[in-house]
Backbone as JSON, one array per atom type, in Angstrom:
{
  "sequence": "GWFARSRSRAGWLVREPGSVLGPADLLLAPADAEEVFLELGGERVALSTAPEWTSGPLARRALPGDGARPPETRALVQAEDLLLCADPALASMAVAASHLEHDAQGWRIAPLVSLDERWHGAAVLARADGRWVGLLVVADGQGRIADLPGR",
  "N": [[49.05, 290.16, 117.6], [51.5, 288.45, 119.81], [53.59, 285.65, 118.51], [55.14, 282.55, 119.84], [57.5, 280.27, 119.01], [57.7, 277.11, 119.25], [60.79, 274.78, 119.57], [62.25, 271.78, 119.25], [64.86, 269.04, 120.16], [65.88, 266.0, 119.68], [66.75, 262.91, 121.31], [69.11, 260.5, 123.01], [69.99, 260.16, 126.11], [72.05, 259.3, 128.49], [72.1, 257.77, 131.86], [73.49, 258.2, 134.91], [74.86, 257.96, 138.77], [73.72, 260.91, 139.75], [73.6, 262.51, 137.66], [73.68, 263.13, 133.87], [74.9, 261.52, 130.8], [75.33, 262.85, 127.63], [74.59, 263.76, 123.97], [76.13, 267.2, 123.52], [74.31, 269.07, 122.21], [72.03, 268.29, 123.35], [72.29, 269.54, 126.19], [72.69, 271.66, 126.36], [71.89, 275.01, 125.98], [70.61, 276.88, 123.39], [71.73, 280.31, 122.36], [70.06, 282.04, 122.06], [67.62, 281.61, 123.14], [65.02, 281.57, 125.59], [63.18, 280.03, 127.11], [64.38, 277.18, 128.68], [63.49, 273.39, 128.45], [64.4, 270.52, 129.33], [63.19, 266.9, 129.12], [62.57, 264.24, 130.64], [61.55, 261.08, 131.33], [58.72, 262.03, 131.11], [59.04, 263.97, 132.46], [60.12, 267.28, 133.36], [62.71, 269.38, 133.12], [64.01, 272.14, 134.13], [66.67, 274.02, 131.98], [68.61, 275.98, 133.19], [70.86, 276.48, 134.17], [74.64, 276.01, 133.04], [75.7, 273.44, 131.45], [77.63, 270.9, 133.86], [79.91, 269.56, 132.76], [81.8, 269.71, 129.57], [82.68, 268.58, 126.33], [83.76, 268.84, 123.78], [81.49, 266.9, 121.38], [80.05, 265.85, 123.54], [78.3, 266.68, 127.07], [77.71, 266.93, 130.36], [75.07, 266.7, 132.62], [74.17, 268.07, 135.93], [71.53, 266.36, 137.86], [68.98, 265.96, 140.16], [68.84, 263.12, 142.16], [69.98, 259.67, 142.54], [69.84, 257.76, 139.92], [70.97, 255.45, 137.94], [73.2, 253.13, 137.94], [76.0, 253.29, 135.23], [77.0, 250.66, 132.84], [79.7, 248.44, 132.33], [83.09, 250.49, 131.22], [85.08, 251.08, 128.33], [87.89, 252.12, 126.24], [87.42, 253.07, 122.85], [89.68, 251.73, 120.56], [90.55, 250.54, 118.59], [89.06, 249.4, 115.39], [86.08, 247.27, 115.61], [83.21, 244.91, 116.01], [80.3, 246.36, 116.86], [77.19, 247.38, 119.28], [74.32, 249.75, 118.72], [72.38, 250.73, 120.86], [69.43, 252.29, 121.57], [66.38, 253.68, 121.75], [64.31, 251.27, 122.87], [62.36, 250.24, 122.25], [62.65, 249.95, 119.36], [65.3, 247.83, 117.73], [68.12, 246.7, 118.67], [70.76, 247.94, 116.68], [73.5, 246.16, 114.75], [76.92, 246.97, 113.95], [78.85, 246.67, 112.07], [82.68, 246.25, 112.23], [84.64, 247.0, 110.07], [82.95, 249.18, 108.76], [83.86, 251.31, 110.22], [85.78, 254.45, 110.48], [88.12, 255.54, 111.23], [89.7, 258.73, 111.98], [90.91, 262.31, 112.1], [89.25, 263.42, 113.79], [88.03, 261.61, 115.49], [86.2, 258.31, 115.6], [84.33, 257.69, 112.89], [81.17, 256.48, 111.52], [80.51, 254.51, 108.8], [79.03, 255.98, 105.21], [77.52, 254.58, 104.46], [75.85, 252.76, 106.71], [73.02, 253.68, 107.61], [71.81, 256.35, 109.24], [69.56, 258.0, 111.73], [67.41, 260.92, 113.06], [66.75, 259.36, 115.66], [68.52, 257.74, 116.85], [70.61, 259.23, 117.88], [72.41, 259.95, 120.44], [72.51, 257.45, 121.08], [73.59, 254.59, 122.82], [76.93, 253.22, 123.12], [78.45, 249.93, 122.26], [80.53, 247.65, 122.46], [80.44, 244.47, 120.76], [82.02, 242.26, 121.6], [82.45, 242.5, 123.91], [80.75, 243.64, 125.59], [81.08, 246.37, 126.62], [80.95, 249.17, 127.36], [81.86, 251.96, 124.75], [81.26, 254.72, 123.68], [79.68, 257.19, 123.35], [77.06, 257.63, 120.41], [76.99, 260.18, 118.21], [74.1, 261.89, 116.04], [74.41, 263.71, 112.86], [73.3, 265.34, 110.23], [72.21, 262.55, 109.33], [74.93, 261.3, 109.75], [76.93, 259.57, 111.41], [79.15, 259.69, 114.53], [81.37, 258.77, 116.65], [81.83, 259.57, 119.61], [83.94, 259.61, 122.14], [83.81, 258.37, 125.55], [83.63, 260.25, 128.75], [86.88, 260.81, 130.53], [88.15, 258.35, 129.32]],
  "CA": [[49.24, 289.66, 118.9], [53.06, 287.93, 118.96], [53.3, 283.62, 118.73], [56.05, 282.14, 120.39], [57.24, 279.08, 118.38], [58.74, 275.86, 120.25], [61.14, 274.14, 119.1], [62.96, 270.96, 120.17], [65.47, 268.46, 119.63], [65.44, 264.51, 120.19], [68.03, 262.29, 121.49], [68.91, 259.74, 124.24], [70.76, 260.4, 127.54], [72.45, 257.95, 129.43], [71.35, 258.3, 133.11], [74.97, 258.16, 135.84], [74.84, 258.66, 139.3], [73.46, 262.25, 139.63], [73.87, 263.27, 136.76], [73.13, 262.79, 132.53], [75.59, 261.75, 129.91], [74.74, 262.79, 126.61], [75.17, 264.7, 122.85], [76.07, 268.13, 124.16], [73.27, 269.93, 121.63], [70.74, 267.87, 124.04], [72.24, 269.46, 127.27], [73.33, 273.14, 126.35], [70.78, 275.93, 125.81], [70.73, 277.81, 122.67], [72.37, 281.12, 122.85], [68.57, 283.0, 121.59], [66.79, 280.91, 123.71], [64.53, 282.37, 126.38], [63.39, 278.85, 128.28], [65.17, 275.55, 128.02], [63.61, 272.31, 129.21], [64.41, 268.95, 128.95], [62.01, 266.09, 129.28], [63.0, 262.69, 131.02], [60.37, 260.08, 132.1], [57.52, 262.54, 131.11], [59.24, 265.34, 133.53], [60.38, 268.74, 132.66], [63.63, 269.99, 134.07], [64.73, 273.52, 133.69], [68.17, 273.75, 132.07], [68.88, 277.33, 133.27], [72.74, 276.61, 134.11], [75.22, 275.54, 132.24], [76.22, 272.17, 131.9], [78.92, 270.66, 134.95], [81.26, 269.4, 132.12], [81.53, 269.27, 128.02], [84.36, 267.82, 125.61], [83.76, 268.59, 122.23], [80.22, 266.6, 120.98], [79.31, 265.23, 124.58], [78.3, 267.32, 127.92], [77.27, 266.25, 131.43], [74.71, 267.62, 133.53], [73.89, 267.35, 137.3], [70.42, 266.0, 138.05], [68.89, 265.12, 141.28], [68.08, 261.69, 142.05], [70.83, 258.37, 142.39], [70.26, 257.56, 138.91], [71.67, 254.15, 137.37], [74.39, 252.49, 137.56], [76.48, 252.73, 133.75], [77.65, 249.48, 132.24], [81.24, 249.15, 132.42], [83.43, 251.04, 130.34], [87.0, 251.13, 128.21], [87.97, 253.0, 124.74], [87.54, 252.3, 121.66], [90.85, 251.52, 120.62], [90.47, 249.98, 117.18], [87.89, 249.13, 114.43], [85.57, 246.54, 116.16], [82.05, 244.9, 116.0], [79.92, 247.2, 117.55], [76.31, 247.68, 118.9], [74.15, 250.74, 119.29], [71.39, 250.98, 121.79], [69.11, 253.59, 121.98], [64.76, 253.5, 122.12], [63.79, 250.29, 123.82], [60.99, 250.19, 121.06], [63.9, 249.51, 117.9], [66.27, 246.83, 117.64], [69.21, 247.5, 118.66], [71.56, 248.01, 115.76], [74.84, 246.13, 114.4], [77.48, 247.55, 113.36], [80.99, 245.98, 111.38], [84.55, 246.69, 112.28], [84.46, 247.32, 108.69], [82.03, 250.18, 108.64], [84.15, 251.98, 110.43], [86.5, 254.83, 109.81], [89.3, 257.0, 112.08], [90.14, 260.13, 111.19], [91.48, 263.2, 113.12], [87.84, 263.54, 114.6], [87.97, 259.91, 116.14], [85.84, 257.16, 114.95], [83.43, 257.73, 111.92], [80.4, 255.52, 110.88], [80.11, 254.97, 107.32], [77.69, 256.96, 105.21], [76.04, 253.26, 104.01], [74.93, 252.6, 107.33], [71.85, 254.77, 107.85], [71.37, 256.72, 110.69], [68.45, 259.39, 111.54], [67.69, 261.39, 114.76], [66.01, 258.29, 116.53], [69.94, 257.03, 117.02], [71.36, 260.54, 118.39], [72.38, 259.87, 121.66], [72.7, 256.2, 121.77], [75.19, 254.12, 123.85], [77.74, 252.26, 121.96], [79.0, 248.81, 123.24], [81.21, 246.56, 121.98], [79.92, 242.79, 120.86], [83.15, 241.37, 122.13], [82.42, 241.87, 126.01], [79.7, 244.15, 126.39], [81.23, 247.05, 127.6], [80.24, 250.84, 126.77], [82.76, 252.42, 124.59], [81.23, 255.38, 123.63], [78.11, 257.99, 122.61], [76.43, 257.88, 119.31], [76.11, 261.52, 117.85], [73.98, 261.72, 114.68], [74.24, 265.01, 112.6], [73.22, 265.39, 108.9], [72.45, 261.59, 108.83], [76.51, 261.4, 109.53], [77.34, 259.0, 112.78], [80.19, 260.02, 115.16], [81.23, 257.86, 118.1], [81.97, 259.98, 120.93], [84.96, 258.83, 123.36], [83.34, 258.92, 127.18], [84.83, 261.07, 129.56], [87.88, 259.82, 131.66], [88.98, 257.36, 128.32]],
  "C": [[51.12, 288.81, 118.5], [52.79, 286.54, 119.5], [54.65, 283.27, 118.72], [56.25, 281.26, 119.92], [58.47, 278.17, 119.53], [59.44, 274.85, 119.19], [61.96, 272.94, 119.52], [63.78, 269.96, 119.17], [65.23, 266.95, 120.56], [66.54, 263.62, 120.51], [67.66, 261.23, 122.76], [70.24, 260.14, 125.29], [71.1, 259.17, 127.75], [72.61, 258.67, 131.08], [73.09, 257.8, 134.11], [74.17, 258.48, 137.08], [74.86, 260.03, 139.51], [73.63, 262.78, 138.72], [73.12, 262.35, 135.11], [74.27, 262.7, 131.42], [74.94, 261.91, 128.2], [75.46, 263.72, 125.26], [75.06, 266.47, 123.99], [74.85, 269.11, 123.5], [72.37, 269.54, 122.27], [71.22, 269.0, 125.15], [72.33, 270.66, 126.97], [71.99, 274.05, 125.91], [71.4, 276.48, 124.45], [70.59, 279.17, 123.16], [70.9, 282.17, 122.81], [67.31, 282.77, 121.98], [66.04, 281.36, 125.08], [64.41, 281.08, 127.53], [63.84, 277.94, 127.39], [64.57, 274.45, 128.97], [63.99, 271.33, 128.58], [63.96, 267.87, 129.58], [62.72, 264.95, 129.38], [62.15, 262.84, 131.25], [59.39, 260.97, 131.7], [58.03, 263.92, 132.12], [60.13, 266.38, 132.94], [61.42, 269.39, 133.66], [63.78, 271.28, 133.45], [66.46, 273.04, 133.33], [68.4, 275.57, 131.98], [70.37, 277.63, 133.57], [72.96, 276.08, 132.94], [75.77, 273.89, 132.74], [77.78, 271.79, 132.89], [79.74, 271.05, 133.94], [80.82, 269.86, 130.12], [82.84, 269.39, 127.43], [83.48, 267.94, 124.31], [82.07, 267.96, 121.82], [79.04, 266.02, 122.3], [79.11, 266.25, 125.7], [77.86, 266.59, 128.76], [76.54, 266.75, 132.17], [73.94, 267.01, 134.78], [72.45, 266.64, 137.38], [69.98, 265.21, 139.5], [68.27, 264.02, 141.09], [69.59, 260.6, 141.73], [70.94, 258.18, 141.12], [70.81, 255.82, 138.52], [72.87, 254.24, 137.63], [75.2, 252.3, 136.04], [77.1, 251.28, 134.01], [79.34, 249.58, 132.28], [81.94, 249.79, 131.38], [84.79, 251.24, 129.65], [87.02, 251.53, 126.72], [88.21, 252.52, 124.2], [89.21, 252.72, 121.35], [91.42, 251.27, 119.07], [89.36, 249.63, 116.8], [87.46, 247.83, 115.06], [84.39, 246.28, 115.96], [81.73, 245.68, 117.27], [78.14, 247.06, 117.62], [75.68, 248.64, 119.2], [72.64, 250.49, 119.48], [70.35, 251.93, 121.85], [67.31, 253.04, 122.56], [64.54, 251.9, 122.15], [62.62, 249.82, 122.52], [61.49, 249.83, 119.66], [64.59, 248.45, 118.3], [66.79, 247.46, 117.16], [70.01, 247.41, 117.21], [73.17, 247.66, 115.25], [75.82, 246.8, 113.85], [79.34, 246.86, 112.76], [81.92, 246.89, 111.69], [84.6, 247.38, 110.83], [83.67, 248.81, 108.03], [82.8, 251.6, 109.26], [85.2, 252.87, 110.31], [87.21, 255.57, 110.75], [89.96, 257.99, 111.53], [90.7, 261.52, 112.49], [90.49, 263.45, 114.09], [87.31, 262.72, 115.56], [87.05, 258.71, 115.15], [84.41, 257.59, 114.19], [82.58, 256.61, 111.56], [80.24, 255.78, 109.13], [79.08, 255.08, 106.62], [76.73, 255.37, 104.74], [75.61, 252.92, 105.2], [74.06, 253.98, 107.65], [71.82, 255.17, 109.05], [69.99, 258.02, 110.69], [68.87, 260.04, 112.98], [67.21, 260.14, 115.89], [67.41, 257.99, 117.75], [70.63, 258.09, 117.72], [71.49, 260.24, 120.13], [73.06, 258.21, 121.94], [73.75, 255.62, 122.2], [75.58, 253.27, 122.8], [78.45, 251.0, 122.39], [79.67, 248.07, 122.04], [80.57, 244.86, 121.81], [80.9, 242.08, 121.54], [82.62, 240.95, 123.7], [81.48, 242.48, 126.6], [80.05, 245.66, 126.85], [80.69, 248.61, 126.87], [81.44, 251.45, 126.37], [82.63, 253.96, 123.91], [79.32, 256.06, 123.49], [78.0, 258.43, 121.02], [75.96, 259.48, 118.76], [75.96, 261.46, 116.43], [73.67, 263.55, 114.16], [74.45, 264.78, 110.86], [73.19, 263.35, 108.16], [74.23, 260.34, 108.6], [76.41, 260.39, 111.08], [78.93, 259.36, 113.32], [80.04, 258.92, 116.41], [81.8, 258.92, 119.04], [82.56, 259.59, 122.1], [83.73, 259.38, 124.49], [84.32, 259.23, 127.85], [86.08, 260.17, 130.29], [88.54, 258.63, 130.48], [89.79, 257.49, 127.74]]
}
């Protein structure tokens, strides 16, 4: 007989009015996949079409419903103290400005800050004013801060 293998990815998405924003690898269907679903709050949503927007490590996908109003946003233009917010069951993680490094791809969190898949898609907030400055993308234990669209 034939056996189907189920693969999954985990991470965090930010609900916006009528859509979700998050790491592209969570919102794009792999080319070799037959059926792809996104599980949100215990409900499965089929990913049968392409996201409405993608840019580098981020994507936005339309979803029915109003969603929540996201917090105020701004660009991260220089290293500053940040707060990573993901699973409500986990404590938020503070990241000091000294652990941020800027390179050609944007902001990278120093490798000495331990990050795993539980932080993939976490909201990145500025500690100084509480504004949302990016989304955390974690790959192989390395964290990068993806700029928000329009910033």
